[in-house]
PDB file of C-alpha atoms in Angstrom:
ATOM      1  CA  UNK G   1      -0.004   0.007   0.012  1.00 36.00           C
ATOM      2  CA  UNK G   2       1.056   3.608  -0.440  1.00 39.00           C
ATOM      3  CA  UNK G   3       0.677   6.724   1.604  1.00 38.00           C
ATOM      4  CA  UNK G   4       0.724  10.470   0.975  1.00 37.00           C
ATOM      5  CA  UNK G   5       3.545  12.545   2.335  1.00 38.00           C
ATOM      6  CA  UNK G   6       2.874  16.215   2.626  1.00 35.00           C
ATOM      7  CA  UNK G   7       5.969  18.394   2.095  1.00 36.00           C
ATOM      8  CA  UNK G   8       6.622  22.144   1.881  1.00 37.00           C
ATOM      9  CA  UNK G   9       8.584  22.124  -1.380  1.00 37.00           C
ATOM     10  CA  UNK G  10      10.778  24.874  -2.827  1.00 36.00           C
ATOM     11  CA  UNK G  11       9.735  27.743  -4.969  1.00 33.00           C
ATOM     12  CA  UNK G  12       7.298  26.929  -7.839  1.00 37.00           C
ATOM     13  CA  UNK G  13       6.420  29.674 -10.247  1.00 37.00           C
ATOM     14  CA  UNK G  14       7.636  32.411  -7.829  1.00 36.00           C
ATOM     15  CA  UNK G  15       5.391  31.208  -4.922  1.00 37.00           C
ATOM     16  CA  UNK G  16       6.251  28.916  -2.078  1.00 34.00           C
ATOM     17  CA  UNK G  17       3.313  26.391  -1.806  1.00 35.00           C
ATOM     18  CA  UNK G  18       2.554  23.425   0.328  1.00 36.00           C
ATOM     19  CA  UNK G  19       1.925  20.491  -1.980  1.00 36.00           C
ATOM     20  CA  UNK G  20       1.444  16.706  -2.002  1.00 36.00           C
ATOM     21  CA  UNK G  21       4.730  15.061  -2.894  1.00 36.00           C
ATOM     22  CA  UNK G  22       5.016  11.832  -4.847  1.00 37.00           C
ATOM     23  CA  UNK G  23       3.226   8.980  -3.325  1.00 38.00           C
ATOM     24  CA  UNK G  24       5.863   7.335  -1.202  1.00 40.00           C
ATOM     25  CA  UNK G  25       5.333   3.539  -0.721  1.00 46.00           C
ATOM     26  CA  UNK G  26       5.100   2.884   2.983  1.00 47.00           C
ATOM     27  CA  UNK G  27       7.357   0.040   4.067  1.00 41.00           C
ATOM     28  CA  UNK G  28       5.043  -0.988   6.880  1.00 42.00           C
ATOM     29  CA  UNK G  29       1.944  -1.401   4.727  1.00 49.00           C
ATOM     30  CA  UNK G  30       3.879  -2.890   1.714  1.00 59.00           C
ATOM     31  CA  UNK G  31       5.469  -5.588   3.876  1.00 62.00           C
ATOM     32  CA  UNK G  32       1.939  -6.621   4.961  1.00 71.00           C
ATOM     33  CA  UNK G  33       0.707  -6.705   1.403  1.00 73.00           C
ATOM     34  CA  UNK G  34       1.643 -10.384   0.917  1.00 78.00           C
ATOM     35  CA  UNK G  35      -0.067 -11.370   4.222  1.00 80.00           C
ATOM     36  CA  UNK G  36      -3.201  -9.398   3.346  1.00 83.00           C
ATOM     37  CA  UNK G  37      -3.297 -11.204  -0.068  1.00 85.00           C
ATOM     38  CA  UNK G  38      -2.666 -14.646   1.514  1.00 84.00           C
ATOM     39  CA  UNK G  39      -5.496 -13.996   4.056  1.00 86.00           C
ATOM     40  CA  UNK G  40      -7.863 -12.816   1.331  1.00 89.00           C
ATOM     41  CA  UNK G  41      -7.291 -16.192  -0.394  1.00 89.00           C
ATOM     42  CA  UNK G  42      -7.415 -18.572   2.556  1.00 92.00           C
ATOM     43  CA  UNK G  43     -10.432 -16.909   4.206  1.00 92.00           C
ATOM     44  CA  UNK G  44     -12.805 -17.606   1.248  1.00 93.00           C
ATOM     45  CA  UNK G  45     -11.401 -21.128   0.836  1.00 94.00           C
ATOM     46  CA  UNK G  46     -12.136 -21.876   4.554  1.00 94.00           C
ATOM     47  CA  UNK G  47     -15.642 -20.344   4.186  1.00 94.00           C
ATOM     48  CA  UNK G  48     -16.295 -22.497   1.084  1.00 95.00           C
ATOM     49  CA  UNK G  49     -15.296 -25.613   2.940  1.00 95.00           C
ATOM     50  CA  UNK G  50     -17.483 -24.634   5.844  1.00 94.00           C
ATOM     51  CA  UNK G  51     -20.450 -23.828   3.509  1.00 94.00           C
ATOM     52  CA  UNK G  52     -20.082 -27.270   1.925  1.00 95.00           C
ATOM     53  CA  UNK G  53     -20.241 -28.859   5.360  1.00 93.00           C
ATOM     54  CA  UNK G  54     -23.327 -26.848   6.375  1.00 93.00           C
ATOM     55  CA  UNK G  55     -25.090 -27.785   3.132  1.00 92.00           C
ATOM     56  CA  UNK G  56     -24.313 -31.534   3.446  1.00 90.00           C
ATOM     57  CA  UNK G  57     -25.395 -31.445   7.118  1.00 86.00           C
ATOM     58  CA  UNK G  58     -28.752 -29.834   6.366  1.00 85.00           C
ATOM     59  CA  UNK G  59     -29.279 -32.144   3.384  1.00 84.00           C
ATOM     60  CA  UNK G  60     -28.593 -35.290   5.408  1.00 80.00           C
ATOM     61  CA  UNK G  61     -30.666 -34.267   8.360  1.00 78.00           C
ATOM     62  CA  UNK G  62     -33.669 -33.032   6.378  1.00 78.00           C
ATOM     63  CA  UNK G  63     -33.586 -36.082   4.073  1.00 74.00           C
ATOM     64  CA  UNK G  64     -34.366 -38.330   6.994  1.00 69.00           C
ATOM     65  CA  UNK G  65     -37.104 -36.047   8.251  1.00 71.00           C
ATOM     66  CA  UNK G  66     -39.073 -35.528   4.989  1.00 70.00           C
ATOM     67  CA  UNK G  67     -42.285 -37.324   4.263  1.00 65.00           C
ATOM     68  CA  UNK G  68     -44.130 -36.785   1.044  1.00 63.00           C
ATOM     69  CA  UNK G  69     -47.911 -36.927   0.712  1.00 62.00           C
ATOM     70  CA  UNK G  70     -50.202 -36.592  -2.292  1.00 67.00           C
ATOM     71  CA  UNK G  71     -50.233 -32.849  -2.308  1.00 70.00           C
ATOM     72  CA  UNK G  72     -48.023 -31.964   0.707  1.00 67.00           C
ATOM     73  CA  UNK G  73     -44.450 -32.136   1.931  1.00 63.00           C
ATOM     74  CA  UNK G  74     -43.991 -32.654   5.703  1.00 66.00           C
ATOM     75  CA  UNK G  75     -40.769 -31.977   7.687  1.00 65.00           C
ATOM     76  CA  UNK G  76     -40.676 -33.523  11.177  1.00 63.00           C
ATOM     77  CA  UNK G  77     -37.959 -31.793  13.233  1.00 59.00           C
ATOM     78  CA  UNK G  78     -38.594 -33.697  16.359  1.00 60.00           C
ATOM     79  CA  UNK G  79     -36.655 -36.806  15.516  1.00 55.00           C
ATOM     80  CA  UNK G  80     -35.093 -38.443  12.510  1.00 52.00           C
ATOM     81  CA  UNK G  81     -36.570 -41.639  11.087  1.00 54.00           C
ATOM     82  CA  UNK G  82     -33.310 -43.525  11.494  1.00 56.00           C
ATOM     83  CA  UNK G  83     -32.194 -46.476  13.536  1.00 57.00           C
ATOM     84  CA  UNK G  84     -29.983 -45.798  15.456  1.00 59.00           C
ATOM     85  CA  UNK G  85     -30.926 -42.304  16.397  1.00 60.00           C
ATOM     86  CA  UNK G  86     -28.284 -39.681  15.284  1.00 59.00           C
ATOM     87  CA  UNK G  87     -25.690 -38.930  17.939  1.00 60.00           C
ATOM     88  CA  UNK G  88     -25.771 -35.147  17.326  1.00 66.00           C
ATOM     89  CA  UNK G  89     -29.316 -33.856  17.867  1.00 70.00           C
ATOM     90  CA  UNK G  90     -30.590 -31.596  14.996  1.00 74.00           C
ATOM     91  CA  UNK G  91     -33.731 -29.743  15.958  1.00 76.00           C
ATOM     92  CA  UNK G  92     -35.300 -26.517  14.853  1.00 79.00           C
ATOM     93  CA  UNK G  93     -32.712 -24.325  16.715  1.00 84.00           C
ATOM     94  CA  UNK G  94     -29.766 -26.258  15.168  1.00 83.00           C
ATOM     95  CA  UNK G  95     -31.339 -25.923  11.680  1.00 84.00           C
ATOM     96  CA  UNK G  96     -31.725 -22.189  12.237  1.00 88.00           C
ATOM     97  CA  UNK G  97     -28.115 -21.775  13.491  1.00 91.00           C
ATOM     98  CA  UNK G  98     -26.729 -23.799  10.582  1.00 90.00           C
ATOM     99  CA  UNK G  99     -28.638 -21.757   8.039  1.00 92.00           C
ATOM    100  CA  UNK G 100     -27.422 -18.557   9.651  1.00 94.00           C
ATOM    101  CA  UNK G 101     -23.811 -19.814   9.614  1.00 94.00           C
ATOM    102  CA  UNK G 102     -24.206 -20.790   5.918  1.00 94.00           C
ATOM    103  CA  UNK G 103     -25.220 -17.176   5.169  1.00 94.00           C
ATOM    104  CA  UNK G 104     -22.249 -15.803   7.019  1.00 95.00           C
ATOM    105  CA  UNK G 105     -19.946 -18.197   5.111  1.00 94.00           C
ATOM    106  CA  UNK G 106     -21.270 -17.210   1.731  1.00 95.00           C
ATOM    107  CA  UNK G 107     -21.198 -13.508   2.551  1.00 94.00           C
ATOM    108  CA  UNK G 108     -17.552 -13.719   3.736  1.00 93.00           C
ATOM    109  CA  UNK G 109     -16.635 -15.618   0.641  1.00 94.00           C
ATOM    110  CA  UNK G 110     -18.005 -12.916  -1.597  1.00 95.00           C
ATOM    111  CA  UNK G 111     -16.770 -10.026   0.416  1.00 93.00           C
ATOM    112  CA  UNK G 112     -13.192 -11.245   0.999  1.00 93.00           C
ATOM    113  CA  UNK G 113     -13.065 -12.769  -2.535  1.00 92.00           C
ATOM    114  CA  UNK G 114     -13.735  -9.253  -3.975  1.00 93.00           C
ATOM    115  CA  UNK G 115     -10.865  -7.919  -1.697  1.00 90.00           C
ATOM    116  CA  UNK G 116      -8.605 -10.519  -3.061  1.00 91.00           C
ATOM    117  CA  UNK G 117      -9.307  -9.365  -6.721  1.00 91.00           C
ATOM    118  CA  UNK G 118      -8.815  -5.762  -5.679  1.00 89.00           C
ATOM    119  CA  UNK G 119      -5.522  -6.599  -4.079  1.00 88.00           C
ATOM    120  CA  UNK G 120      -4.258  -8.546  -7.045  1.00 89.00           C
ATOM    121  CA  UNK G 121      -5.298  -5.697  -9.412  1.00 88.00           C
ATOM    122  CA  UNK G 122      -3.256  -3.259  -7.362  1.00 86.00           C
ATOM    123  CA  UNK G 123      -0.245  -5.633  -7.292  1.00 87.00           C
ATOM    124  CA  UNK G 124      -0.263  -6.402 -10.987  1.00 88.00           C
ATOM    125  CA  UNK G 125      -0.648  -2.775 -11.921  1.00 86.00           C
ATOM    126  CA  UNK G 126       1.555  -1.531  -9.076  1.00 86.00           C
ATOM    127  CA  UNK G 127      -0.817   1.305  -8.784  1.00 85.00           C
ATOM    128  CA  UNK G 128      -3.398   2.247  -6.100  1.00 82.00           C
ATOM    129  CA  UNK G 129      -6.699   3.942  -6.833  1.00 82.00           C
ATOM    130  CA  UNK G 130      -5.321   7.293  -5.784  1.00 85.00           C
ATOM    131  CA  UNK G 131      -2.370   6.928  -8.062  1.00 87.00           C
ATOM    132  CA  UNK G 132      -4.776   5.956 -10.901  1.00 86.00           C
ATOM    133  CA  UNK G 133      -6.724   9.116 -10.234  1.00 85.00           C
ATOM    134  CA  UNK G 134      -3.495  11.257 -10.426  1.00 89.00           C
ATOM    135  CA  UNK G 135      -2.624   9.508 -13.705  1.00 88.00           C
ATOM    136  CA  UNK G 136      -6.047  10.315 -15.172  1.00 89.00           C
ATOM    137  CA  UNK G 137      -5.642  13.948 -14.132  1.00 87.00           C
ATOM    138  CA  UNK G 138      -2.197  13.987 -15.699  1.00 89.00           C
ATOM    139  CA  UNK G 139      -3.622  12.807 -19.011  1.00 88.00           C
ATOM    140  CA  UNK G 140      -6.522  15.270 -18.786  1.00 86.00           C
ATOM    141  CA  UNK G 141      -4.057  18.168 -18.168  1.00 85.00           C
ATOM    142  CA  UNK G 142      -1.902  17.135 -21.203  1.00 87.00           C
ATOM    143  CA  UNK G 143      -4.944  16.856 -23.428  1.00 86.00           C
ATOM    144  CA  UNK G 144      -6.515  20.105 -22.101  1.00 80.00           C
ATOM    145  CA  UNK G 145      -3.390  22.196 -22.884  1.00 83.00           C
ATOM    146  CA  UNK G 146      -2.511  20.332 -26.132  1.00 86.00           C
ATOM    147  CA  UNK G 147       0.936  19.395 -24.846  1.00 85.00           C
ATOM    148  CA  UNK G 148       3.446  17.089 -26.451  1.00 85.00           C
ATOM    149  CA  UNK G 149       4.327  15.498 -23.137  1.00 84.00           C
ATOM    150  CA  UNK G 150       3.537  11.883 -22.338  1.00 85.00           C
ATOM    151  CA  UNK G 151       3.116  11.083 -18.678  1.00 88.00           C
ATOM    152  CA  UNK G 152       4.636   7.668 -17.643  1.00 87.00           C
ATOM    153  CA  UNK G 153       3.658   6.340 -14.274  1.00 89.00           C
ATOM    154  CA  UNK G 154       7.032   5.677 -12.617  1.00 88.00           C
ATOM    155  CA  UNK G 155       6.162   2.699 -10.462  1.00 86.00           C
ATOM    156  CA  UNK G 156       4.591   0.472 -13.145  1.00 86.00           C
ATOM    157  CA  UNK G 157       7.498  -1.599 -14.551  1.00 86.00           C
ATOM    158  CA  UNK G 158       5.672  -2.181 -17.821  1.00 83.00           C
ATOM    159  CA  UNK G 159       5.012  -5.814 -17.124  1.00 86.00           C
ATOM    160  CA  UNK G 160       2.531  -7.433 -14.831  1.00 88.00           C
ATOM    161  CA  UNK G 161       4.962 -10.258 -14.099  1.00 89.00           C
ATOM    162  CA  UNK G 162       7.716  -7.757 -12.976  1.00 87.00           C
ATOM    163  CA  UNK G 163       5.202  -5.899 -10.860  1.00 85.00           C
ATOM    164  CA  UNK G 164       4.165  -9.184  -9.252  1.00 87.00           C
ATOM    165  CA  UNK G 165       7.698 -10.124  -8.481  1.00 86.00           C
ATOM    166  CA  UNK G 166       8.296  -6.859  -6.643  1.00 84.00           C
ATOM    167  CA  UNK G 167       5.685  -8.012  -3.921  1.00 82.00           C
ATOM    168  CA  UNK G 168       5.951 -11.783  -3.941  1.00 83.00           C
ATOM    169  CA  UNK G 169       9.671 -12.626  -3.373  1.00 80.00           C
ATOM    170  CA  UNK G 170      11.483 -15.678  -2.146  1.00 79.00           C
ATOM    171  CA  UNK G 171      12.539 -13.789   1.005  1.00 76.00           C
ATOM    172  CA  UNK G 172       9.013 -12.775   1.776  1.00 70.00           C
ATOM    173  CA  UNK G 173       9.834  -9.126   1.906  1.00 73.00           C
ATOM    174  CA  UNK G 174       8.980  -6.911  -1.117  1.00 73.00           C
ATOM    175  CA  UNK G 175      11.589  -4.946  -2.937  1.00 75.00           C
ATOM    176  CA  UNK G 176      12.400  -1.381  -1.675  1.00 71.00           C
ATOM    177  CA  UNK G 177      13.098   0.105   1.610  1.00 70.00           C
ATOM    178  CA  UNK G 178       9.961   2.125   2.129  1.00 67.00           C
ATOM    179  CA  UNK G 179      11.373   5.344   0.752  1.00 73.00           C
ATOM    180  CA  UNK G 180      13.028   4.382  -2.597  1.00 76.00           C
ATOM    181  CA  UNK G 181      11.540   1.778  -4.947  1.00 78.00           C
ATOM    182  CA  UNK G 182      12.339   0.393  -8.332  1.00 82.00           C
ATOM    183  CA  UNK G 183      11.101   2.774 -10.952  1.00 84.00           C
ATOM    184  CA  UNK G 184      10.549   2.477 -14.729  1.00 87.00           C
ATOM    185  CA  UNK G 185      13.292   3.371 -17.073  1.00 86.00           C
ATOM    186  CA  UNK G 186      13.146   7.002 -18.036  1.00 84.00           C
ATOM    187  CA  UNK G 187      11.610   8.083 -14.708  1.00 86.00           C
ATOM    188  CA  UNK G 188      13.112   9.060 -11.357  1.00 84.00           C
ATOM    189  CA  UNK G 189      11.943   9.070  -7.764  1.00 84.00           C
ATOM    190  CA  UNK G 190      10.284  12.519  -8.079  1.00 88.00           C
ATOM    191  CA  UNK G 191       8.438  12.103 -11.313  1.00 87.00           C
ATOM    192  CA  UNK G 192       5.067  11.870  -9.523  1.00 88.00           C
ATOM    193  CA  UNK G 193       6.116  14.844  -7.289  1.00 87.00           C
ATOM    194  CA  UNK G 194       6.698  17.049 -10.348  1.00 89.00           C
ATOM    195  CA  UNK G 195       3.386  15.927 -11.940  1.00 90.00           C
ATOM    196  CA  UNK G 196       1.392  16.738  -8.823  1.00 89.00           C
ATOM    197  CA  UNK G 197       3.036  20.173  -8.664  1.00 90.00           C
ATOM    198  CA  UNK G 198       1.826  20.838 -12.156  1.00 89.00           C
ATOM    199  CA  UNK G 199      -1.537  19.644 -11.298  1.00 88.00           C
ATOM    200  CA  UNK G 200      -1.565  21.954  -8.303  1.00 86.00           C
ATOM    201  CA  UNK G 201      -0.729  24.923 -10.412  1.00 85.00           C
ATOM    202  CA  UNK G 202      -3.368  23.977 -12.996  1.00 85.00           C
ATOM    203  CA  UNK G 203      -5.903  23.603 -10.292  1.00 82.00           C
ATOM    204  CA  UNK G 204      -5.398  27.223  -9.301  1.00 80.00           C
ATOM    205  CA  UNK G 205      -5.555  28.317 -12.916  1.00 82.00           C
ATOM    206  CA  UNK G 206      -8.890  26.482 -13.515  1.00 82.00           C
ATOM    207  CA  UNK G 207     -10.513  27.681 -10.338  1.00 86.00           C
ATOM    208  CA  UNK G 208     -13.258  30.304 -10.448  1.00 89.00           C
ATOM    209  CA  UNK G 209     -13.882  32.980  -7.863  1.00 91.00           C
ATOM    210  CA  UNK G 210     -17.444  33.220  -6.491  1.00 92.00           C
ATOM    211  CA  UNK G 211     -19.075  35.764  -4.240  1.00 92.00           C
ATOM    212  CA  UNK G 212     -21.449  34.628  -1.523  1.00 92.00           C
ATOM    213  CA  UNK G 213     -25.029  36.101  -1.923  1.00 92.00           C
ATOM    214  CA  UNK G 214     -26.913  33.965   0.546  1.00 92.00           C
ATOM    215  CA  UNK G 215     -26.027  32.504   3.975  1.00 92.00           C
ATOM    216  CA  UNK G 216     -25.554  28.814   4.253  1.00 92.00           C
ATOM    217  CA  UNK G 217     -25.387  26.961   7.590  1.00 90.00           C
ATOM    218  CA  UNK G 218     -23.249  24.132   6.471  1.00 88.00           C
ATOM    219  CA  UNK G 219     -25.890  21.329   6.846  1.00 89.00           C
ATOM    220  CA  UNK G 220     -25.541  18.270   4.759  1.00 88.00           C
ATOM    221  CA  UNK G 221     -29.044  18.396   3.205  1.00 85.00           C
ATOM    222  CA  UNK G 222     -30.415  21.931   3.408  1.00 88.00           C
ATOM    223  CA  UNK G 223     -34.161  22.164   3.145  1.00 86.00           C
ATOM    224  CA  UNK G 224     -34.297  25.827   2.385  1.00 87.00           C
ATOM    225  CA  UNK G 225     -32.031  25.772  -0.705  1.00 88.00           C
ATOM    226  CA  UNK G 226     -34.340  24.109  -2.963  1.00 89.00           C
ATOM    227  CA  UNK G 227     -35.770  20.525  -3.470  1.00 91.00           C
ATOM    228  CA  UNK G 228     -33.134  19.638  -6.104  1.00 90.00           C
ATOM    229  CA  UNK G 229     -30.293  20.818  -3.900  1.00 90.00           C
ATOM    230  CA  UNK G 230     -31.667  18.766  -1.048  1.00 90.00           C
ATOM    231  CA  UNK G 231     -31.811  15.510  -3.067  1.00 91.00           C
ATOM    232  CA  UNK G 232     -28.515  15.951  -4.997  1.00 90.00           C
ATOM    233  CA  UNK G 233     -26.287  16.465  -1.963  1.00 89.00           C
ATOM    234  CA  UNK G 234     -22.825  14.950  -2.685  1.00 88.00           C
ATOM    235  CA  UNK G 235     -22.455  11.453  -1.080  1.00 87.00           C
ATOM    236  CA  UNK G 236     -18.961  11.928   0.102  1.00 84.00           C
ATOM    237  CA  UNK G 237     -17.079  12.216   3.341  1.00 85.00           C
ATOM    238  CA  UNK G 238     -15.846  15.680   2.528  1.00 87.00           C
ATOM    239  CA  UNK G 239     -17.212  18.435   4.688  1.00 90.00           C
ATOM    240  CA  UNK G 240     -19.660  21.277   3.975  1.00 92.00           C
ATOM    241  CA  UNK G 241     -18.576  24.770   4.805  1.00 92.00           C
ATOM    242  CA  UNK G 242     -20.539  27.593   6.382  1.00 91.00           C
ATOM    243  CA  UNK G 243     -21.059  30.700   4.157  1.00 91.00           C
ATOM    244  CA  UNK G 244     -21.883  34.271   5.023  1.00 90.00           C
ATOM    245  CA  UNK G 245     -23.106  36.895   2.617  1.00 91.00           C
ATOM    246  CA  UNK G 246     -20.158  38.860   1.212  1.00 89.00           C
ATOM    247  CA  UNK G 247     -17.467  36.160   1.522  1.00 90.00           C
ATOM    248  CA  UNK G 248     -15.534  34.913  -1.475  1.00 90.00           C
ATOM    249  CA  UNK G 249     -14.943  31.330  -2.563  1.00 90.00           C
ATOM    250  CA  UNK G 250     -12.539  29.829  -4.973  1.00 89.00           C
ATOM    251  CA  UNK G 251     -14.358  26.926  -6.524  1.00 90.00           C
ATOM    252  CA  UNK G 252     -12.193  24.119  -8.049  1.00 86.00           C
ATOM    253  CA  UNK G 253     -14.877  21.575  -9.001  1.00 85.00           C
ATOM    254  CA  UNK G 254     -18.560  21.026  -8.707  1.00 85.00           C
ATOM    255  CA  UNK G 255     -21.842  19.365  -9.605  1.00 88.00           C
ATOM    256  CA  UNK G 256     -24.954  20.691 -11.101  1.00 90.00           C
ATOM    257  CA  UNK G 257     -26.297  22.015  -7.849  1.00 92.00           C
ATOM    258  CA  UNK G 258     -23.249  21.968  -5.582  1.00 93.00           C
ATOM    259  CA  UNK G 259     -19.721  23.363  -5.778  1.00 92.00           C
ATOM    260  CA  UNK G 260     -16.506  22.494  -3.959  1.00 91.00           C
ATOM    261  CA  UNK G 261     -13.910  25.098  -3.104  1.00 90.00           C
ATOM    262  CA  UNK G 262     -11.741  27.000  -0.656  1.00 89.00           C
ATOM    263  CA  UNK G 263     -12.948  29.988   1.356  1.00 88.00           C
ATOM    264  CA  UNK G 264     -10.750  33.065   0.726  1.00 83.00           C
ATOM    265  CA  UNK G 265      -9.648  34.143   4.207  1.00 79.00           C
ATOM    266  CA  UNK G 266      -8.482  37.567   5.236  1.00 70.00           C
ATOM    267  CA  UNK G 267      -5.968  38.520   7.866  1.00 58.00           C
ATOM    268  CA  UNK G 268      -8.578  39.110  10.455  1.00 48.00           C
ATOM    269  CA  UNK G 269      -9.686  35.531  10.509  1.00 50.00           C
ATOM    270  CA  UNK G 270      -9.100  33.008  13.255  1.00 51.00           C
ATOM    271  CA  UNK G 271      -5.353  32.549  13.906  1.00 52.00           C
ATOM    272  CA  UNK G 272      -4.063  29.069  13.231  1.00 52.00           C
ATOM    273  CA  UNK G 273      -6.656  28.278  10.550  1.00 57.00           C
ATOM    274  CA  UNK G 274      -4.980  28.291   7.180  1.00 68.00           C
ATOM    275  CA  UNK G 275      -7.569  26.685   4.917  1.00 79.00           C
ATOM    276  CA  UNK G 276     -11.308  26.084   4.916  1.00 86.00           C
ATOM    277  CA  UNK G 277     -12.744  24.017   2.085  1.00 88.00           C
ATOM    278  CA  UNK G 278     -15.718  21.951   1.332  1.00 91.00           C
ATOM    279  CA  UNK G 279     -19.082  21.684  -0.494  1.00 93.00           C
ATOM    280  CA  UNK G 280     -21.677  24.332  -0.659  1.00 93.00           C
ATOM    281  CA  UNK G 281     -24.912  24.884  -2.678  1.00 93.00           C
ATOM    282  CA  UNK G 282     -24.438  26.588  -6.134  1.00 92.00           C
ATOM    283  CA  UNK G 283     -27.419  28.863  -5.646  1.00 91.00           C
ATOM    284  CA  UNK G 284     -25.832  30.505  -2.615  1.00 92.00           C
ATOM    285  CA  UNK G 285     -23.033  32.081  -4.727  1.00 93.00           C
ATOM    286  CA  UNK G 286     -22.582  34.036  -7.951  1.00 92.00           C
ATOM    287  CA  UNK G 287     -19.624  34.168 -10.203  1.00 89.00           C
ATOM    288  CA  UNK G 288     -17.465  37.243  -9.954  1.00 85.00           C
ATOM    289  CA  UNK G 289     -17.599  39.250 -13.223  1.00 78.00           C
ATOM    290  CA  UNK G 290     -13.844  39.897 -13.269  1.00 63.00           C
ATOM    291  CA  UNK G 291     -11.755  36.813 -12.371  1.00 57.00           C
ATOM    292  CA  UNK G 292      -8.169  37.174 -13.687  1.00 45.00           C
ATOM    293  CA  UNK G 293      -7.235  33.789 -12.429  1.00 46.00           C
ATOM    294  CA  UNK G 294      -9.271  31.973 -14.966  1.00 46.00           C
ATOM    295  CA  UNK G 295      -7.674  33.735 -17.955  1.00 46.00           C
ATOM    296  CA  UNK G 296      -4.172  32.631 -17.131  1.00 48.00           C
ATOM    297  CA  UNK G 297      -2.224  29.555 -17.939  1.00 45.00           C
ATOM    298  CA  UNK G 298       0.829  28.086 -16.351  1.00 45.00           C
ATOM    299  CA  UNK G 299       4.059  29.285 -17.841  1.00 47.00           C
ATOM    300  CA  UNK G 300       5.178  27.228 -20.786  1.00 46.00           C
ATOM    301  CA  UNK G 301       1.775  25.703 -21.337  1.00 47.00           C
ATOM    302  CA  UNK G 302      -0.826  26.631 -24.016  1.00 46.00           C
ATOM    303  CA  UNK G 303      -4.592  26.292 -23.406  1.00 48.00           C
ATOM    304  CA  UNK G 304      -6.957  25.407 -26.200  1.00 45.00           C
ATOM    305  CA  UNK G 305     -10.527  25.494 -25.106  1.00 40.00           C
TER     306      UNK G 305
END
């Protein structure tokens, strides 16, 4: 697995900015990758074995208790029509418990089995979902500005087999020391860092300034902002921010009835709070008529709308 390391990097375009560095693979999580994968294989196998036992137990016990009539099927759970009587009693409570355990076994098999496929997908691609998102944004940035660059993900070795061997080794420990990892030819350890810095600058360029025209309490599903706003509230863990009339917001993305952005703070704001960002209803703000930031492009890049 991989984690984000937040660094305060050097000057970028004349401004010192805090940014997210390259995704550094954590030695602790990566060393557990093999164990997690092995557990996600053995757990479904054990549950499948248990489910087979439960099914055969219920079939055997019910078979000796079934009696068929002309138009009816009767199940006598009091005793089995066997001689000798079964050693293990199997009444109604035992049947219910076995059926419940069978459901748990099948549910665990499906859930942990899906986890196994997700783990193997990450291992074979050597790329987490966050890194895939960064790669997609890199391609979108290159396409948006009509650049001649080609972004190559540095940790994908170009072969699924080589990616697989990085995690599953004869020593049991994956390659790498937790800070430096094998990278693809033509890349370096900070290829992802540089790309994220470019995306950070591009995010500021594409952002749009809005002015708050209506107060908003920060509630998840506001009733007083319209029925469509209420039912289209973003289903994310990201916070909502309170708005007061006259404030300014720098929106970076949004939906049809919601926007996400950073509140532009002044010097008189609460000391120690450097950034407030989150979702807010679109009908609470209006776009500023003059926004110079949306008419700029990063140095060395051309924009073709």
